[in-house]
Coordinates of C-alpha atoms (C1' of nucleotides) in Angstrom, one line a residue:
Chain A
X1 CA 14.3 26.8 -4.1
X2 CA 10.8 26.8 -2.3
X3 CA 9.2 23.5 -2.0
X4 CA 7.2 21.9 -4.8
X5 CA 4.1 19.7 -4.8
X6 CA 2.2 17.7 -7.4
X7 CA -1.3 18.5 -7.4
X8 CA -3.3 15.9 -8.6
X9 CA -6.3 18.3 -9.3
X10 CA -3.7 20.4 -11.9
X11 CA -1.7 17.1 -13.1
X12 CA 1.4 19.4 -12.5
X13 CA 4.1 20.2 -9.7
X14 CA 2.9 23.4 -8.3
X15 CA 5.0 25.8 -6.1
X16 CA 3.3 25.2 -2.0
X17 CA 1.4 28.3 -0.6
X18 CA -0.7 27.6 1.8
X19 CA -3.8 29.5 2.4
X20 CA -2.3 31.2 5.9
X21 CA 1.1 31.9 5.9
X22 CA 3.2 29.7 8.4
X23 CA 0.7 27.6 9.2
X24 CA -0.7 24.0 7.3
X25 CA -4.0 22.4 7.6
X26 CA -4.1 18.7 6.3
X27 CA -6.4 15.9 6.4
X28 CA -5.2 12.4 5.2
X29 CA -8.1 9.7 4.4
X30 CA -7.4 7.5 7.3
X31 CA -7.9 3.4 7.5
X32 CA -11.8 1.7 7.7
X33 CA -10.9 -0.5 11.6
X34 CA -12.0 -3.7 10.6
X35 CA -9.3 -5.4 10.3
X36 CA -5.3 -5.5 11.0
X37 CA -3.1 -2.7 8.6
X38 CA -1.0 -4.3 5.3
X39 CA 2.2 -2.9 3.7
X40 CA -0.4 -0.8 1.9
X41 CA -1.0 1.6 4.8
X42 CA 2.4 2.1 5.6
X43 CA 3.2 3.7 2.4
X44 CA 0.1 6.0 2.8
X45 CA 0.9 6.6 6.0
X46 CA 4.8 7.0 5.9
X47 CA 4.0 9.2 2.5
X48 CA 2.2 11.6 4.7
X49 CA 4.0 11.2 7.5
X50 CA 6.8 12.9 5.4
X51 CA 4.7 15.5 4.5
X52 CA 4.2 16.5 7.8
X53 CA 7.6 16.3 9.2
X54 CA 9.3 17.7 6.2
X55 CA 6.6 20.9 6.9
X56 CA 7.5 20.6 10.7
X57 CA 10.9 20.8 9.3
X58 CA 10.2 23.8 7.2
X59 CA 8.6 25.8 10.4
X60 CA 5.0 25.4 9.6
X61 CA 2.6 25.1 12.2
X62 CA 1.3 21.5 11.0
X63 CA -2.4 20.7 12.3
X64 CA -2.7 17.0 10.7
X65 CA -6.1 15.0 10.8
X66 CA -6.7 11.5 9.8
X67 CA -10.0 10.0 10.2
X68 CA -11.1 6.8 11.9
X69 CA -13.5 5.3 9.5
X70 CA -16.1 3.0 11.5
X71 CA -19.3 3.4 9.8
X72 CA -21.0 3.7 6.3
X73 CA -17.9 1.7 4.4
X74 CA -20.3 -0.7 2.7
X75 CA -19.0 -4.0 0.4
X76 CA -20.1 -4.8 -3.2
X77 CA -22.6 -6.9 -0.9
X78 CA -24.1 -3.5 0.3
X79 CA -22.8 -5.1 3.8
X80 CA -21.0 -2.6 5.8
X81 CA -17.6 -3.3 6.9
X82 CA -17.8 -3.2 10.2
X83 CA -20.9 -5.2 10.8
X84 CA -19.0 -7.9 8.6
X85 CA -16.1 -7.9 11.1
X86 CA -18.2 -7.7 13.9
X87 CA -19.7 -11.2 12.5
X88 CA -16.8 -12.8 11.5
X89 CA -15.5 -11.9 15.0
X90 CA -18.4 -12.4 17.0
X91 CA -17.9 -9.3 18.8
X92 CA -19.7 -6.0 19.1
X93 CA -18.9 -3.3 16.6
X94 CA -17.4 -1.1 18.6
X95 CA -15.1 -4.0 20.2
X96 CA -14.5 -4.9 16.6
X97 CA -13.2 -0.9 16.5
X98 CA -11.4 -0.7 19.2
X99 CA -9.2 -3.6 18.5
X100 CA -8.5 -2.8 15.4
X101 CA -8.0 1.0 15.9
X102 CA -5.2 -0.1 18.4
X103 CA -3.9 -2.7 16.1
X104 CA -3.3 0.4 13.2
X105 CA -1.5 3.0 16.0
X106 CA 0.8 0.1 17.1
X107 CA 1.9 -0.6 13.4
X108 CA 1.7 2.7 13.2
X109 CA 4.7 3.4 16.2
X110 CA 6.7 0.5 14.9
X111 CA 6.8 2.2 11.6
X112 CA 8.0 5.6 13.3
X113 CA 5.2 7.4 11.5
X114 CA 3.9 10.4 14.1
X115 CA 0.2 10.1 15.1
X116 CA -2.0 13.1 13.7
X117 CA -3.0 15.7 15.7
X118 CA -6.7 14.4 15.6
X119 CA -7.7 11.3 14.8
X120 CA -11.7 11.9 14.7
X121 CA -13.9 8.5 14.4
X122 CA -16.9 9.1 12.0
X123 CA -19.2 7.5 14.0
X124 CA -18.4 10.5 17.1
X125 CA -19.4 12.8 14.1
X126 CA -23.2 11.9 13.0
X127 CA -24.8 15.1 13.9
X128 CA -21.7 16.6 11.8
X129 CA -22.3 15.1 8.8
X130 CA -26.3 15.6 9.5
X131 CA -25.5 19.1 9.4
X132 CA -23.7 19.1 6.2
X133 CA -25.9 16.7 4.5
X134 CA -29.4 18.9 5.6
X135 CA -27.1 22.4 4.1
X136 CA -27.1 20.5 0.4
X137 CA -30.9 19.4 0.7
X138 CA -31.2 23.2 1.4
X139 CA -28.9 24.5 -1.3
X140 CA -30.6 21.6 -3.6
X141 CA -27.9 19.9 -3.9
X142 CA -28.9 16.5 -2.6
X143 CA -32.9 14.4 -2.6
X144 CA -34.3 12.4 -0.3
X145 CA -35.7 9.1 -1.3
X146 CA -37.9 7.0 1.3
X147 CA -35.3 7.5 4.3
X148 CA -32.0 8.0 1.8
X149 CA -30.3 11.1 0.8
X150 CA -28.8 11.2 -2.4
X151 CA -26.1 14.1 -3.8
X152 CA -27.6 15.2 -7.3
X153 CA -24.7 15.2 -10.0
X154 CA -27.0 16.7 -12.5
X155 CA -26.4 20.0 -10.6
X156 CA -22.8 20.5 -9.9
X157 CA -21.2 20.2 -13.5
X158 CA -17.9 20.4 -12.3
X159 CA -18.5 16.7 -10.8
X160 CA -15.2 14.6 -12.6
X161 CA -12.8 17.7 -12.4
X162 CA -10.6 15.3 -9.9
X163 CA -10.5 12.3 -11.8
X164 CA -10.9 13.8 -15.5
X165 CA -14.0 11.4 -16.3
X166 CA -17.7 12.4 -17.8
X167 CA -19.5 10.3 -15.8
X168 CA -22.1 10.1 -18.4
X169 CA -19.7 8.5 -20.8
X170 CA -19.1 6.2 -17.7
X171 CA -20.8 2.5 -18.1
X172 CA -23.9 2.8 -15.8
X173 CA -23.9 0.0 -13.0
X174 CA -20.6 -1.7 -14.2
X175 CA -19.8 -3.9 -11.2
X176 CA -22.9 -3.1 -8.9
X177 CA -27.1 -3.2 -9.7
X178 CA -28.9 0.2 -10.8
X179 CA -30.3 1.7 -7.6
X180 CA -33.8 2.6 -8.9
X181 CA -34.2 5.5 -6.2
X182 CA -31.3 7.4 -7.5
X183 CA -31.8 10.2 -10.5
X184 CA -28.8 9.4 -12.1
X185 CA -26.6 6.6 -11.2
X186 CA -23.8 8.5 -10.6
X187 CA -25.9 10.0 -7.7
X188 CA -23.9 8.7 -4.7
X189 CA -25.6 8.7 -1.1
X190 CA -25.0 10.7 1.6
X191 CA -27.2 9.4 4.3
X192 CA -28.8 5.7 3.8
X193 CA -32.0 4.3 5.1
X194 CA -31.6 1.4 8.0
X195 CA -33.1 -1.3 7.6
X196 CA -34.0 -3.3 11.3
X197 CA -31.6 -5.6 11.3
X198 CA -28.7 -3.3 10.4
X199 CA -27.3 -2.5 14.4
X200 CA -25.6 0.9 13.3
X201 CA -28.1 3.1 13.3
X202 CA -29.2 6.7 13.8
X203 CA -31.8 9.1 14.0
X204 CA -32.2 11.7 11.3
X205 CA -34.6 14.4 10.1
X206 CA -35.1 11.5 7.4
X207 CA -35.9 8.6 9.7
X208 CA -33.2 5.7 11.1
X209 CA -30.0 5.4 9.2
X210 CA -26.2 5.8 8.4
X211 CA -23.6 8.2 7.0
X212 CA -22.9 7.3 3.2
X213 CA -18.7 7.1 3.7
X214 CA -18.2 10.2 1.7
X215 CA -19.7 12.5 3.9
X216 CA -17.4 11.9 6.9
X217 CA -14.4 13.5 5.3
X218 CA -16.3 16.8 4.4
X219 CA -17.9 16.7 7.9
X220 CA -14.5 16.0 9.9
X221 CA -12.6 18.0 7.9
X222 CA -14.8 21.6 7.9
X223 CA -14.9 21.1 11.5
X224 CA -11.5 20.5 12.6
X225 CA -9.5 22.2 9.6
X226 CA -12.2 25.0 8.6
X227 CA -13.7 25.0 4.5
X228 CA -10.6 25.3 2.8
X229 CA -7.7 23.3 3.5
X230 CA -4.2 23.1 2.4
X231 CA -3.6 19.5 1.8
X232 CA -5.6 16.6 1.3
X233 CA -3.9 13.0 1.5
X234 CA -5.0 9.4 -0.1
X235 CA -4.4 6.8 -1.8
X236 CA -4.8 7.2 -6.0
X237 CA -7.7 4.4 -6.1
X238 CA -9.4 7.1 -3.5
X239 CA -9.5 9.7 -6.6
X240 CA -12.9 8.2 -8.1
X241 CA -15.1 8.5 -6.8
X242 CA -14.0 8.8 -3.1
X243 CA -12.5 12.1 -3.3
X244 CA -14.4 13.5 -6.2
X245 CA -17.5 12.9 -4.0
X246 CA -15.7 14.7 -1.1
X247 CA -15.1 17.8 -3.6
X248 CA -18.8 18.1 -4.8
X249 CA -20.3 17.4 -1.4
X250 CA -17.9 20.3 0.4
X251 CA -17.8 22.9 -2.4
X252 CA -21.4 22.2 -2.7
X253 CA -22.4 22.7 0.9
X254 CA -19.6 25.8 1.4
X255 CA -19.3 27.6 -1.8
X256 CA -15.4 27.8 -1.7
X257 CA -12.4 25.6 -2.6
X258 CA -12.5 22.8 -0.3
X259 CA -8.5 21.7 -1.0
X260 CA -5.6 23.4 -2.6
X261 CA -3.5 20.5 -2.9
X262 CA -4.7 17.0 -3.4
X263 CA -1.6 14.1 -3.2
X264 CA -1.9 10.8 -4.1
X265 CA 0.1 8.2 -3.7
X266 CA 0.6 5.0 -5.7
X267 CA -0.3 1.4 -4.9
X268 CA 2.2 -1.3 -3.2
X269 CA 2.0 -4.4 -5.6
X270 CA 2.5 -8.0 -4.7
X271 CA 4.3 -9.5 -7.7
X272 CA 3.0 -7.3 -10.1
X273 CA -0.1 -7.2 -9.1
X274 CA -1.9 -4.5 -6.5
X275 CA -2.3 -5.2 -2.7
X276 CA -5.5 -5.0 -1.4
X277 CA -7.8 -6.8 1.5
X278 CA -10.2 -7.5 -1.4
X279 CA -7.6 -9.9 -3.2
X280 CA -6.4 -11.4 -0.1
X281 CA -3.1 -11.0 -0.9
X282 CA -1.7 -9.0 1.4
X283 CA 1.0 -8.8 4.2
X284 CA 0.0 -7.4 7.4
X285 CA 2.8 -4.9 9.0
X286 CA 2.1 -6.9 12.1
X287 CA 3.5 -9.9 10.0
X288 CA 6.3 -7.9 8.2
X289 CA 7.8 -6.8 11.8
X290 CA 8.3 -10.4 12.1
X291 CA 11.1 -10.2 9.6
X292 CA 12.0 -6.8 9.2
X293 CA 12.3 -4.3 12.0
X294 CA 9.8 -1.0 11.7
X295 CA 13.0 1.5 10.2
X296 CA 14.0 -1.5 7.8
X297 CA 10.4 -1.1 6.4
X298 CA 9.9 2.7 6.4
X299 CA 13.3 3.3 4.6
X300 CA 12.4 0.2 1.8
X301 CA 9.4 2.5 1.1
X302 CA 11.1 5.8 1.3
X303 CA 13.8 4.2 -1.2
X304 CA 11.1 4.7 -4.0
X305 CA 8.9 7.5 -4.7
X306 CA 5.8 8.3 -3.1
X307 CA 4.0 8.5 -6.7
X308 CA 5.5 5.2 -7.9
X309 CA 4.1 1.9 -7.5
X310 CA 6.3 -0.2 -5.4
X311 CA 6.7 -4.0 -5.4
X312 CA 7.1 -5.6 -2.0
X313 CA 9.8 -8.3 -2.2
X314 CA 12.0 -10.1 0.2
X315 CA 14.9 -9.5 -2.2
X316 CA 14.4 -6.3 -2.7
X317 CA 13.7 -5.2 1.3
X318 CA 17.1 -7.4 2.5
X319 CA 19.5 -5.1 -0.2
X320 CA 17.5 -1.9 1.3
X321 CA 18.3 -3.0 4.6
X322 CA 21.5 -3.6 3.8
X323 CA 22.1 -0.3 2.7
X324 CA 20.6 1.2 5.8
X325 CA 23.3 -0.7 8.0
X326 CA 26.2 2.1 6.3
X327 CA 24.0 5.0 7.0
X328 CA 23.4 3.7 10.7
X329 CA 27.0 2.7 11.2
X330 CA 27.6 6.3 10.3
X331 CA 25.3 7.7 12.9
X332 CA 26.8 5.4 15.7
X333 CA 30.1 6.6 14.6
X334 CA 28.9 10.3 15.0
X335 CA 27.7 9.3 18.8
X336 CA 30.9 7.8 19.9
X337 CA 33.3 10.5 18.5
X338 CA 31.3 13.3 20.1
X339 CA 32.2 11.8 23.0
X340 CA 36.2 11.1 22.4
X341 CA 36.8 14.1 19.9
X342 CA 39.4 17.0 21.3
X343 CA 38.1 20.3 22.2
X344 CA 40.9 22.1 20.0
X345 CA 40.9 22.6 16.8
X346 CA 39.4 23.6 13.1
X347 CA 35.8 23.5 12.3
X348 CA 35.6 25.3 8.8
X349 CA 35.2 21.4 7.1
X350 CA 32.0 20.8 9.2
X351 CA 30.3 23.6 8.9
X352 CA 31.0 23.2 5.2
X353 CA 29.5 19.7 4.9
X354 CA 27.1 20.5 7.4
X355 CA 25.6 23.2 5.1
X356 CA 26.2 21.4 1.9
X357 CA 24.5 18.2 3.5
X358 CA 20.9 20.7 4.5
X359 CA 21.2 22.4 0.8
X360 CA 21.4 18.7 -0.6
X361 CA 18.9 17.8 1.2
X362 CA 16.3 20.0 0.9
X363 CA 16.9 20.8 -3.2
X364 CA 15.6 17.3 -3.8
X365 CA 12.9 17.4 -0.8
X366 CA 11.4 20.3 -2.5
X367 CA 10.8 18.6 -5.5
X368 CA 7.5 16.8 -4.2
X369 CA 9.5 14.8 -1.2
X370 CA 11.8 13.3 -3.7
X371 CA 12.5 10.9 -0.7
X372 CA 14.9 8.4 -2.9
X373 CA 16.8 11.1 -4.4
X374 CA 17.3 12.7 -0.6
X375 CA 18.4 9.3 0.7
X376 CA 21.1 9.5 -2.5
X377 CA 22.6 12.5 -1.5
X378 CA 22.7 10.6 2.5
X379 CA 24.6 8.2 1.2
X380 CA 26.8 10.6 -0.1
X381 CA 27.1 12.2 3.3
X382 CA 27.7 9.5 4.9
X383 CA 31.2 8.4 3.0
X384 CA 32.2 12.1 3.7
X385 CA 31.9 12.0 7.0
X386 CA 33.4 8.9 7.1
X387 CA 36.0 10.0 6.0
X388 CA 36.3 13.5 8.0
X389 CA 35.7 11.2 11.1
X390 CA 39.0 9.4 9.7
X391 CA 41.2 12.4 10.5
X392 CA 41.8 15.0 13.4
X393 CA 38.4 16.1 14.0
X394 CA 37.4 18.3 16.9
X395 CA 34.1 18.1 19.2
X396 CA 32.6 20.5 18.0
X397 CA 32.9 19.6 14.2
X398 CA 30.8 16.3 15.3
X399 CA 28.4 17.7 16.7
X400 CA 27.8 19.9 14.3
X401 CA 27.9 17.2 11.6
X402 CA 25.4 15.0 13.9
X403 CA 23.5 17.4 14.7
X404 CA 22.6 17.8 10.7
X405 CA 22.6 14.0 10.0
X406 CA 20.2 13.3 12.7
X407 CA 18.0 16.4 11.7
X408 CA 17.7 15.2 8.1
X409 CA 17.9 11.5 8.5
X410 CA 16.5 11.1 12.0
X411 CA 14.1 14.3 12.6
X412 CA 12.7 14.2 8.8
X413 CA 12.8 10.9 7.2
X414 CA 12.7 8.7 10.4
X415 CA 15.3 5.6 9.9
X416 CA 17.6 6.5 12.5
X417 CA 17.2 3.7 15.4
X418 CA 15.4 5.5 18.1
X419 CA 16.4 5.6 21.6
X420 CA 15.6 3.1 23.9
X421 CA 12.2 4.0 26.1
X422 CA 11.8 3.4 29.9
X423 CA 14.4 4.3 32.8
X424 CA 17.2 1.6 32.7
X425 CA 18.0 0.2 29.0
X426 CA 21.3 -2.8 28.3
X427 CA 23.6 0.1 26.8
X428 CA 25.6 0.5 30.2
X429 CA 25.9 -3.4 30.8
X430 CA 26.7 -3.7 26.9
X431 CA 29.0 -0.7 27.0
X432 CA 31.1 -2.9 30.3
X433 CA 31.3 -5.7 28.9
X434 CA 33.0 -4.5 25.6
X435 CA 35.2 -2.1 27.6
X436 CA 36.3 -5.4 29.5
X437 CA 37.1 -7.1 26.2
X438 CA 38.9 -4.2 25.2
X439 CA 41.3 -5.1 27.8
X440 CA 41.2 -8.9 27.0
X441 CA 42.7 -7.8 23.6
X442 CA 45.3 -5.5 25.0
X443 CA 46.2 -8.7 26.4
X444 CA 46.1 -10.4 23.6
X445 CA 43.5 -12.3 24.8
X446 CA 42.2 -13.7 21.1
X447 CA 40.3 -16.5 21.8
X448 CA 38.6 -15.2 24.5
X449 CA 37.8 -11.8 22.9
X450 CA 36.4 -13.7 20.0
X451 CA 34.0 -15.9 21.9
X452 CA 32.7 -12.7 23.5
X453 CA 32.0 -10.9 20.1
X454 CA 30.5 -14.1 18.9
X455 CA 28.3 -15.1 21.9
X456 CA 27.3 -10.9 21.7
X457 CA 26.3 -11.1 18.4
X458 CA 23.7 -14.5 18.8
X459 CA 22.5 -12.1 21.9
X460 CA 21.7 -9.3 18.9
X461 CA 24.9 -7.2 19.7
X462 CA 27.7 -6.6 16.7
X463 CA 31.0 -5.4 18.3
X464 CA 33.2 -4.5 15.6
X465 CA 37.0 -4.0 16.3
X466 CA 38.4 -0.8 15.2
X467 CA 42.0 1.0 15.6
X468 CA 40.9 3.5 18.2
X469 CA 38.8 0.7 20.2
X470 CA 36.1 -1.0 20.1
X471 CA 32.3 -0.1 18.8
X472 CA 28.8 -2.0 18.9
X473 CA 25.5 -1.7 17.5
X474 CA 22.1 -3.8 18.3
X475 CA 21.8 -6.0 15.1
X476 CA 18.5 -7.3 14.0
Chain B
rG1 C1' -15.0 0.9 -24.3
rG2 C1' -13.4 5.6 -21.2
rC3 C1' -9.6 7.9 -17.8
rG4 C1' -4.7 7.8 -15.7
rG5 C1' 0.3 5.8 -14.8
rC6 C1' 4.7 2.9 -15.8
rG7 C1' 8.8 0.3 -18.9
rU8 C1' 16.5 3.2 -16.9
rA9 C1' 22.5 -2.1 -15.3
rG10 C1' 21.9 -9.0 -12.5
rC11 C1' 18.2 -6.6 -8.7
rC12 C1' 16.0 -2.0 -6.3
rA13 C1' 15.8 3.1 -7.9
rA14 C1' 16.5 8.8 -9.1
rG15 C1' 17.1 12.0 -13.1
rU16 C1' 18.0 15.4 -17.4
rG17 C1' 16.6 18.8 -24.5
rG18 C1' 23.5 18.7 -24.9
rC19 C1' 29.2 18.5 -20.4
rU20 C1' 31.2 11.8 -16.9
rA21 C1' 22.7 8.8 -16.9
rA22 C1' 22.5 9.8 -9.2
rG23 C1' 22.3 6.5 -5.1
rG24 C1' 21.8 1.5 -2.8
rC25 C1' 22.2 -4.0 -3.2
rG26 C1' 25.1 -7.7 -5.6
rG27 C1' 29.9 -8.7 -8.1
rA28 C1' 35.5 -7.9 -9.1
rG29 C1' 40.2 -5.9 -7.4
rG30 C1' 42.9 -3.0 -3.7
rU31 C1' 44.2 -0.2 1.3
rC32 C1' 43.7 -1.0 6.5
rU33 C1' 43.7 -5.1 10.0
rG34 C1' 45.6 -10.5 15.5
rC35 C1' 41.1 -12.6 13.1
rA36 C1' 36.2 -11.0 11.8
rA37 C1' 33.6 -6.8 10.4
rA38 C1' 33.3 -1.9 9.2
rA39 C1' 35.4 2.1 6.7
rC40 C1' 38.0 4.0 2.4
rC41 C1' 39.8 3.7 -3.0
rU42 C1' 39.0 1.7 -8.1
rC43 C1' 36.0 -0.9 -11.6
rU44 C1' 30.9 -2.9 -12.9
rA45 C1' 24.5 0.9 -18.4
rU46 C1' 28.5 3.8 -25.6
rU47 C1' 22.9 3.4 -23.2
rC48 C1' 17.3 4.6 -20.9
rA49 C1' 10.9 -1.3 -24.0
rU50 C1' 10.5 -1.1 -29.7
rC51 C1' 9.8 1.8 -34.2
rG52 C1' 9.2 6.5 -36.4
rG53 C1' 9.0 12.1 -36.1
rU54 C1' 10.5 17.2 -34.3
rU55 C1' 15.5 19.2 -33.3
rC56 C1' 22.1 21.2 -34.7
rG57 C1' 21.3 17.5 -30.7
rA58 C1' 16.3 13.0 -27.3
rU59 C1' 16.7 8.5 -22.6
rU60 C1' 14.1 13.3 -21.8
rC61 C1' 9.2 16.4 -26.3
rC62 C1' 5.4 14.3 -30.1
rG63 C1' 3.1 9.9 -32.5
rA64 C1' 2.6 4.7 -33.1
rU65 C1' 3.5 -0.3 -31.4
rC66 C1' 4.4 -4.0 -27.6
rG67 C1' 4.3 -5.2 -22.4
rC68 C1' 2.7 -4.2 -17.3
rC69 C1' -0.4 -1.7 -13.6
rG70 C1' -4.4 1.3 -11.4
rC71 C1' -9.5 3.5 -11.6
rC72 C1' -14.6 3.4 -14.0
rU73 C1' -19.2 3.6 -7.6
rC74 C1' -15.2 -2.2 -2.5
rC75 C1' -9.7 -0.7 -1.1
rA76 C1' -4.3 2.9 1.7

RNA sequence: GGCGGCGUAGCCAAGUGGCUAAGGCGGAGGUCUGCAAAACCUCUAUUCAUCGGUUCGAUUCCGAUCGCCGCCUCCA
């Protein structure tokens, strides 16, 4: 069965073709710097993250951007985001980027999720957006008012197709005043006027200013991904006006389908209720690493689709990390047979499971990266090979079997523990001292044995006693 | 007011017009075992918010009601 995506532009699953064969252009709306990443990016991120591995996975040639966004994101204030974390900091902008860039890649790492293949500021892309923004005063698709550019709704009809409003029937200046120099008030700007004091500033064909924050992602996008692209990523509160903006402003300026597939994932809550930086009520991942390690937290996201809302709990993260422990002990079980199995013997059970585990697997990945039902079916895997690792079992039937379990569970979803960086690790020291309690137990050495497994384990090493020897695992 | 989504066991969470409603956590019992842990086996929702309708048959489709959430120019 070929792989299946939701489109939120159709409101339906829709069988994935990209525009060239073999090969995948996405962009994902990426994080405004100005301040440290919550659980809220990391189920964006992991979401697309997904995507892209599962596409890898497929043998696509993946190019992935995500945008840096450091200009133009203004508050209800009409204060720009930066400049406002700039002043709470005392810092320069651009220190204020830097930092906070950083902060999101390192969150980022911890949480396994791959960095894109261009991660293109907006404020590297002014003459970019220029570009785009003078094409639609050309076309007539955008006015200039004393220094700002607006887009004109009133001539692209199709404005709403996204997000299935009328913006007419919309209430006019709900949350934020009338802006007397637009035409209609759905008119959103593409370019805005500087005013002295405001430090970001450009030069333009329509005097000193700033990129409106829409413009960026059709800028970044036709430049690094061409006019029409395969996927487009966000978050569902991006829909309106964010990404409806992005449509007009593109198909405007090109005159083709800007994106085939739009995804949009659903909000992390916080006791019912969303988690954003505007309520304050949000966990940094910086703060959740305290607690949980970086796989703990990518698998409590993956155990729930990417479409569903998902509430982060303590309760509900400890029984998910739980559950992780059987499908790691099962992988560290895999590593240490392949190295004790026998050469001789039968293989037709491995390749059997083997196959059955990557036909599993990929029936309910194709479904729109039905990530919880795919983790299911590794559970399932897991007690059988359990259990085929319980019997005569040859070399070459593990590594067969690993090499599927750590394709699926490691290579794809990404809650496998990865290997230890940098040229000398604790394995071998680890790996002696158990092999020297070993022989304590032949001995029958209990109480010694015993205070080695216990003083191991407060050092964040579980050594569990087995009939065929001895194993251990880091525990966090 | 407009647009969209959700409500499945003690908790988390898939799913389907009909055979036994996945999986994980927790709980109960058992096998194994120096102990501990792991692993393995068995059990743990006559029922899918409520009420109607369509249908031979609905948790699944339709309508209404209740509850919760998001968006309506700030957000991942």
């Amino acid at each position: 069965m070929a792989l299946v995506i939701y489109n939120s532009l159709s409101r339906k699953k829709e069988e994935f073709v990209p525009l060239h064969p073999g090969r995948v252009n996405m962009y994902v709306c990426g994080p405004t710097v100005y301040d440290y990443p919550h659980i809220g990016h990391a189920k964006s991120y992991i979401t697309f993250d997904i995507v892209v591995r599962y596409l890898r996975y497929l043998q696509y040639n993946v190019l992935y951007v995500q945008n840096i966004t450091d200009v133009g994101h203004l508050l209800d204030s009409g204060e720009d985001r930066i400049l406002r974390g700039a002043q709470r900091e005392k810092i320069e902008p651009m220190v204020l980027v830097e930092r906070y860039t950083r902060a999101y890649f390192e969150a980022m790492d911890a949480l396994n999720v791959l960095r894109p293949d261009i991660s293109p500021r907006a404020s590297g892309h002014i003459p970019e957006q220029i570009q785009v923004i003078e094409l639609l005063l050309q076309k007539g698709f955008a006015y200039e008012r004393n220094g700002s550019v607006y887009f004109d709704i009133a001539r692209w009809p199709a404005y709403g197709k996204l997000s299935g409003r009328d913006v007419n029937e919309q209430l006019a200046g709900a949350r934020l005043e009338i802006n007397e120099e637009k035409r209609h008030p759905a008119d959103f700007a593409l370019w805005k006027r500087a005013e002295a004091e405001h430090i970001m500033q450009w030069s333009s064909p329509w005097g000193r200013g700033y990129p409106g924050w829409h413009i960026e992602c059709s800028a970044m996008s036709m430049k690094y991904l061409g006019e029409s692209i395969d996927i487009h990523g966000g978050g569902m509160e991006n829909q309106f006006p964010h990404h409806e903006c992005e449509i007009a402003q593109s198909e405007a300026a090109t005159g083709v389908p800007f994106v085939r597939y739009w995804m949009h994932h659903n909000m992390v809550l916080v006791n019912g209720v969303k988690m954003s930086k505007s309520l304050g009520n949000f966990t940094s991942v910086q703060k959740a690493l305290h607690t949980y390690n970086g796989e703990q937290i990518r698998f409590f996201i993956l155990s729930s689709h990417y479409r569903s809302p998902m509430d982060f709990n303590d309760e509900a993260i400890k029984a998910a990390a739980v559950g992780l422990e059987r499908l790691h002990a099962t992988w560290h079980l895999l590593r240490r047979m392949e190295e004790s199995a026998p050469e001789e013997g039968n293989n037709a059970q491995a390749e059997e499971l083997g196959e059955r585990m990557k036909n599993q697997f990929e029936r309910e990945m194709n479904d729109d990266f039905n990530t919880p039902a795919a983790i299911a079916q590794l559970f399932d895997h897991s007690r059988e090979i359990n259990k085929l690792l319980s019997g005569p079992v040859t070399r070459s039937a593990v590594v067969t079997v690993r090499q599927m379990f750590g394709q699926l569970a490691g290579d794809v979803l990404g809650i496998l523990p990865r290997e230890q960086q940098g040229f000398m690790t604790a394995d071998p020291f680890i790996h002696l001292i158990v092999r020297l309690r070993e022989q304590l137990r032949t001995l029958k050495n209990w109480q010694l044995a015993d205070e080695i497994r216990c003083r191991m384990l407060e050092l964040g090493v579980e050594i569990k006693d087995g009939k065929a020897g001895s194993e251990w695992q880091y525990k966090r």
